[in-house]
PDB file of C-alpha atoms in Angstrom:
ATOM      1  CA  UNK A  11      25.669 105.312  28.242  1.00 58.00           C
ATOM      2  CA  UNK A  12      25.433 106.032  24.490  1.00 80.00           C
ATOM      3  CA  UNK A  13      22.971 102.884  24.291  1.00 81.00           C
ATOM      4  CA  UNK A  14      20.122 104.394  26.487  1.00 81.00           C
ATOM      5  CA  UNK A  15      17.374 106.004  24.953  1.00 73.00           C
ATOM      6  CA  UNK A  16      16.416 106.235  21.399  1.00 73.00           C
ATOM      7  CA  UNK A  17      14.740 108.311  19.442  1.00 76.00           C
ATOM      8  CA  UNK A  18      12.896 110.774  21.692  1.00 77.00           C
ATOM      9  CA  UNK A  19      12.571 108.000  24.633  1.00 76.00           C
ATOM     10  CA  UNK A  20      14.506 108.233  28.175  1.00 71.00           C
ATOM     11  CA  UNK A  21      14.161 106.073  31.358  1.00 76.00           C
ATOM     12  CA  UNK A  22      10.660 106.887  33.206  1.00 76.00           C
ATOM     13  CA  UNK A  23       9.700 105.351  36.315  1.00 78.00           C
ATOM     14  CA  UNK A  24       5.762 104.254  36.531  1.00 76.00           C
ATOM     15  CA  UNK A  25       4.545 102.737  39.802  1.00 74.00           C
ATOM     16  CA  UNK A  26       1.152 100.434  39.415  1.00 76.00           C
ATOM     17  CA  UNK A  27       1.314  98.440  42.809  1.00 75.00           C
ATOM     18  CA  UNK A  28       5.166  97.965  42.191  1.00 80.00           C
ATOM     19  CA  UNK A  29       7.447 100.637  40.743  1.00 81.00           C
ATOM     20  CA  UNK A  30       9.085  99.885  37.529  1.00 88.00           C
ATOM     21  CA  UNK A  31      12.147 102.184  36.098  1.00 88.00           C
ATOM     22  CA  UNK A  32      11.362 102.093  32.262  1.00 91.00           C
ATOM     23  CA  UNK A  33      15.256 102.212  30.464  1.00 91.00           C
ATOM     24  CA  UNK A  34      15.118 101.967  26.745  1.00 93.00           C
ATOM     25  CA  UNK A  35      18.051 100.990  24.993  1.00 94.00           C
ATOM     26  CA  UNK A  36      19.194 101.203  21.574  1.00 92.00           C
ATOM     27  CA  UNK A  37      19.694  97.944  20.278  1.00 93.00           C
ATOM     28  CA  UNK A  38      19.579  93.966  21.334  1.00 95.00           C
ATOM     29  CA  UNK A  39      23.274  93.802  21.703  1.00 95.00           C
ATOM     30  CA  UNK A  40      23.257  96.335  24.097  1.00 93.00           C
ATOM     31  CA  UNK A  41      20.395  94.306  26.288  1.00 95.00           C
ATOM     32  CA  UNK A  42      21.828  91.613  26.008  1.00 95.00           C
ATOM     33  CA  UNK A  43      25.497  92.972  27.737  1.00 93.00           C
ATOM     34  CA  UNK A  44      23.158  94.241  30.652  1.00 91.00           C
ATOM     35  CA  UNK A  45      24.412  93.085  34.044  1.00 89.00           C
ATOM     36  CA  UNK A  46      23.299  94.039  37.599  1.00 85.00           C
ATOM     37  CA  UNK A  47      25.693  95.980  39.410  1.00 85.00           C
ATOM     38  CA  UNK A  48      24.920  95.525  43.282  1.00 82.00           C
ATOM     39  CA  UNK A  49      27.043  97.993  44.498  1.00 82.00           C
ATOM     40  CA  UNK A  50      25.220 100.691  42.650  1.00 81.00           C
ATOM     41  CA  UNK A  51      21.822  99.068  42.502  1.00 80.00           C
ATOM     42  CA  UNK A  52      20.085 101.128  45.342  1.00 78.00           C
ATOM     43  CA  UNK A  53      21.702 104.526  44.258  1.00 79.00           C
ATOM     44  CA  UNK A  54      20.303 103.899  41.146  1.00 77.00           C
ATOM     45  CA  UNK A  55      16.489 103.711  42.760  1.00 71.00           C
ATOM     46  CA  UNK A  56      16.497 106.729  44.850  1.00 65.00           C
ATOM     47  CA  UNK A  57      13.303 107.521  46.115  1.00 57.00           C
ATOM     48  CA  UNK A  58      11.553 103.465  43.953  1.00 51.00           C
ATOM     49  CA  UNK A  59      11.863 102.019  47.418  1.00 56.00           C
ATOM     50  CA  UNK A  60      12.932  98.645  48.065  1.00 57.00           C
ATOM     51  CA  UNK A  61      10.344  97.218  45.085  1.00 63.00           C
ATOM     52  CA  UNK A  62      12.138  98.932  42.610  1.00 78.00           C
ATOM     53  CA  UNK A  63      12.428  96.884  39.598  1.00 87.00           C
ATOM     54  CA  UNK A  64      14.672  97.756  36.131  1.00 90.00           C
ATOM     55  CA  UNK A  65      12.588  97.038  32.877  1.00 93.00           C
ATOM     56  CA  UNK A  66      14.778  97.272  29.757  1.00 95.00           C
ATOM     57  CA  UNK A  67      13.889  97.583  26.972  1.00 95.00           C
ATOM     58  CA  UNK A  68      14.381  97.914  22.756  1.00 95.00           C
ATOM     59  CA  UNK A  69      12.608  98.127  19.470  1.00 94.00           C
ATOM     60  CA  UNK A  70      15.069  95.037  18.022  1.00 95.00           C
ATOM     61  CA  UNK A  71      13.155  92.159  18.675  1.00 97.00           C
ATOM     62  CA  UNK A  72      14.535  87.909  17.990  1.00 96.00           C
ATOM     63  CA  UNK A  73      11.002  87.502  16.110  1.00 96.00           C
ATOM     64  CA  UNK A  74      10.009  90.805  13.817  1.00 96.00           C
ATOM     65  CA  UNK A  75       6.146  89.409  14.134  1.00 96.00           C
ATOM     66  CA  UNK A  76       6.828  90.930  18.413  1.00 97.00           C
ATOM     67  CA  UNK A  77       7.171  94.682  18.959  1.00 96.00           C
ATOM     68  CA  UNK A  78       9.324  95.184  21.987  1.00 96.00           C
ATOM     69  CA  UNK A  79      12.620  93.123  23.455  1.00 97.00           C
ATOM     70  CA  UNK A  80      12.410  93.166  27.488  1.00 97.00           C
ATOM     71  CA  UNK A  81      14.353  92.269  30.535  1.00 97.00           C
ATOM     72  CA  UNK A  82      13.205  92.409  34.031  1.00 94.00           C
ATOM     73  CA  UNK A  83      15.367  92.883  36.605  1.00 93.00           C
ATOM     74  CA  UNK A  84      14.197  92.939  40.394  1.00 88.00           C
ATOM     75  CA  UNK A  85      17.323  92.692  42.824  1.00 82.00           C
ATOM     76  CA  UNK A  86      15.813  93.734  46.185  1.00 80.00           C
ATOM     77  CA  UNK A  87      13.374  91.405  45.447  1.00 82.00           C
ATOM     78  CA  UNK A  88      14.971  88.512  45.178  1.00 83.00           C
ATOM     79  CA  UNK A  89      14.761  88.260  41.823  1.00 84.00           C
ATOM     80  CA  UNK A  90      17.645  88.443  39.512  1.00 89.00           C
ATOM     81  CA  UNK A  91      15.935  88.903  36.246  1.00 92.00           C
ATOM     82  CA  UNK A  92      12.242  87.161  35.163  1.00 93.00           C
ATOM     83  CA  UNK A  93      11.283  85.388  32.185  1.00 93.00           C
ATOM     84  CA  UNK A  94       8.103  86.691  32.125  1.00 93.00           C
ATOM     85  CA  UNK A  95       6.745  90.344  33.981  1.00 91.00           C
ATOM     86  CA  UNK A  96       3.121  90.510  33.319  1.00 91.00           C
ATOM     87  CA  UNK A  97       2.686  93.302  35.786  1.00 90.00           C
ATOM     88  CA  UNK A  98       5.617  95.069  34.035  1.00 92.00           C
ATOM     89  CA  UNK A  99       3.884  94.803  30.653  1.00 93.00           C
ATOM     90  CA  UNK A 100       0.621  96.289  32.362  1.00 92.00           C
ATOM     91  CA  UNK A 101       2.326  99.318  33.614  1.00 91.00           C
ATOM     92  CA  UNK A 102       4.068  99.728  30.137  1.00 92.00           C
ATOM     93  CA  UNK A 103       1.074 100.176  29.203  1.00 92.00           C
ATOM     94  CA  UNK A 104       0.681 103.325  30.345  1.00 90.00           C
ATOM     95  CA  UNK A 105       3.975 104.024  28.897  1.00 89.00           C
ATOM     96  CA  UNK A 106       3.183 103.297  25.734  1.00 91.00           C
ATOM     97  CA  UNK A 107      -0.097 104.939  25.387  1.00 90.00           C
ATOM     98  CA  UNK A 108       1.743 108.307  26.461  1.00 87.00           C
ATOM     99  CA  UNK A 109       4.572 107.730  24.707  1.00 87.00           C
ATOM    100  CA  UNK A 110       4.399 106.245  21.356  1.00 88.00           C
ATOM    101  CA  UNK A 111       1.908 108.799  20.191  1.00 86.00           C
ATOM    102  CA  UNK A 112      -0.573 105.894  19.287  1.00 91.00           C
ATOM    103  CA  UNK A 113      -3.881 107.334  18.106  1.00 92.00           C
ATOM    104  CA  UNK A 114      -7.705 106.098  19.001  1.00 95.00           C
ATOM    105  CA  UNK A 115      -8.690 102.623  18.938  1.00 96.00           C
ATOM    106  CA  UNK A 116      -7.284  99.368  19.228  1.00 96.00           C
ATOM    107  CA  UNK A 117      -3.743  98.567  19.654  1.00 96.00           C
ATOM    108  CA  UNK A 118      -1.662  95.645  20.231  1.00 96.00           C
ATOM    109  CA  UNK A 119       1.699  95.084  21.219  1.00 96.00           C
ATOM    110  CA  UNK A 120       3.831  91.464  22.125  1.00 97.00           C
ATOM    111  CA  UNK A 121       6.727  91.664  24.120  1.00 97.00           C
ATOM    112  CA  UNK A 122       9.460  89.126  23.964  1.00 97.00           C
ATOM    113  CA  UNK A 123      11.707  88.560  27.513  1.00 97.00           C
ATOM    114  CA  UNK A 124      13.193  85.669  28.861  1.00 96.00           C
ATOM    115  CA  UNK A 125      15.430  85.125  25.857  1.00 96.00           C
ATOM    116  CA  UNK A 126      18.828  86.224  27.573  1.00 96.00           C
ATOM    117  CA  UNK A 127      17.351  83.312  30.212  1.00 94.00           C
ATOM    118  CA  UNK A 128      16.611  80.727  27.917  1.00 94.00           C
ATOM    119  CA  UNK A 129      12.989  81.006  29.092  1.00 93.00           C
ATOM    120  CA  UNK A 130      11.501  82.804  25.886  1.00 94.00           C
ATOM    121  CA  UNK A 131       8.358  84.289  26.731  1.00 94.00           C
ATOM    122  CA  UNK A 132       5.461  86.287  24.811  1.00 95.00           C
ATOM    123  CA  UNK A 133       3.137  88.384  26.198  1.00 95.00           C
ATOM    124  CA  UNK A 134       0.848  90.518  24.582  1.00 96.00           C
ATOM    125  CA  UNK A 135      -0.369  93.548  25.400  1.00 95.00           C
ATOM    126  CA  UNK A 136      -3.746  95.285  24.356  1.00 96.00           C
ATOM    127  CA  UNK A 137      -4.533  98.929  24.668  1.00 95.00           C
ATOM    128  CA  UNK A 138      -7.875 100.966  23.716  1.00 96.00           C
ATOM    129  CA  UNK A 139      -7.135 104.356  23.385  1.00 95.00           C
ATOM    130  CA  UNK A 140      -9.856 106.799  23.207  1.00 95.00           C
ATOM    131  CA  UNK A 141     -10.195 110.784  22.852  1.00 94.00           C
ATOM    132  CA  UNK A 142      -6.396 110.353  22.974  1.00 90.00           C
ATOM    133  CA  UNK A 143      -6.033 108.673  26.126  1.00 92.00           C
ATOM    134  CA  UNK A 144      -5.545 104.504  27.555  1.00 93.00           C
ATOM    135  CA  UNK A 145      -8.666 103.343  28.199  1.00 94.00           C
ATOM    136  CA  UNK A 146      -8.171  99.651  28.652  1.00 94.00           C
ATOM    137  CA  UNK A 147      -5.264  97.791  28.913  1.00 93.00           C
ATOM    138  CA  UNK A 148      -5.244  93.925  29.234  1.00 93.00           C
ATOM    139  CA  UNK A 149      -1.869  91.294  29.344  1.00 94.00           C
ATOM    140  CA  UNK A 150      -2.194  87.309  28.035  1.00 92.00           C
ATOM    141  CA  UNK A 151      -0.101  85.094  26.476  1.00 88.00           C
ATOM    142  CA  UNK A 152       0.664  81.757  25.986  1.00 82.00           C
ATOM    143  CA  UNK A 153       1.754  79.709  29.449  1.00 79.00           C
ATOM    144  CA  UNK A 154       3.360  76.640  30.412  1.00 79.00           C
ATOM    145  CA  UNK A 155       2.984  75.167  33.807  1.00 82.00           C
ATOM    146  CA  UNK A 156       6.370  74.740  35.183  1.00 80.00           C
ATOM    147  CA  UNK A 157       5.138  73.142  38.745  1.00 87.00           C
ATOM    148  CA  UNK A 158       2.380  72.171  41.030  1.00 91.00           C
ATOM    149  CA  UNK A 159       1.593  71.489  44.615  1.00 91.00           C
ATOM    150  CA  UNK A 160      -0.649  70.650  47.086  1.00 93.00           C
ATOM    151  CA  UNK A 161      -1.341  72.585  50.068  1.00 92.00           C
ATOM    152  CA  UNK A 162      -2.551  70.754  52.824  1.00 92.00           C
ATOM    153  CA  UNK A 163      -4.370  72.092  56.391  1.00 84.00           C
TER     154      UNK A 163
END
């Protein structure tokens, strides 16, 4: 428990469509020893709903030019952890903007996940604050077609 939250950061749940439980942790040692616990998954989530998702998080990044480490876990859902959460990253935006006390004007922010997957993944995240608030938020990265299909009537 000693590696959640840092400085003046603690777990914060934002919902934008889905509902993600922010958990910052201290270091990338201690995301990388993060493992899903079924039996207390759902206690965990009390009042998320079924959607709830986990999004941890650290400062340490594997590249220094990136400013945050993620994983993205979604158990509920089906999905055991994602390489890349761009709808995570958009609701960290609001996070961020309260949160890291960042002042007017243009920000940006990349944030590495995937790497515990072997699936590294960028995506970066740009913020406008004005009069002290988010203004605009956009995610984009870099992306790699993994499949294709037809669908036929």
């Amino acid at each position: 428990m000693d590696d959640i939250g840092f400085d003046h950061l603690a777990s914060a749940r934002w919902v934008i469509g889905n509902t993600f439980t922010f958990v910052p942790v201290r270091s990338l040692d201690a995301i990388r020893h993060c493992r899903i616990n079924d039996s207390k998954w759902d206690a965990a989530f009390v009042g998320g709903g079924v959607g709830s998702q986990a999004y941890v998080f650290t400062r340490e990044t594997a590249d220094p030019a990136n400013s945050f480490h993620a994983r993205m876990f979604a158990l509920r859902l089906g999905v055991t952890e994602d390489p890349a959460t761009g709808s995570a990253a958009a609701a960290f935006a609001g996070w961020a903007a309260q949160e890291l006390s960042l002042g007017d004007g243009e920000h940006r922010l990349v944030i590495e996940q995937g790497y515990e997957m072997g699936r590294p993944s960028q995506m970066e995240l740009l913020l406008t604050i004005q009069g002290g608030k988010l203004a605009s938020a956009s995610v984009g990265g870099p992306a790699v077609v993994v499949t294709e299909g037809t669908i036929e009537a």
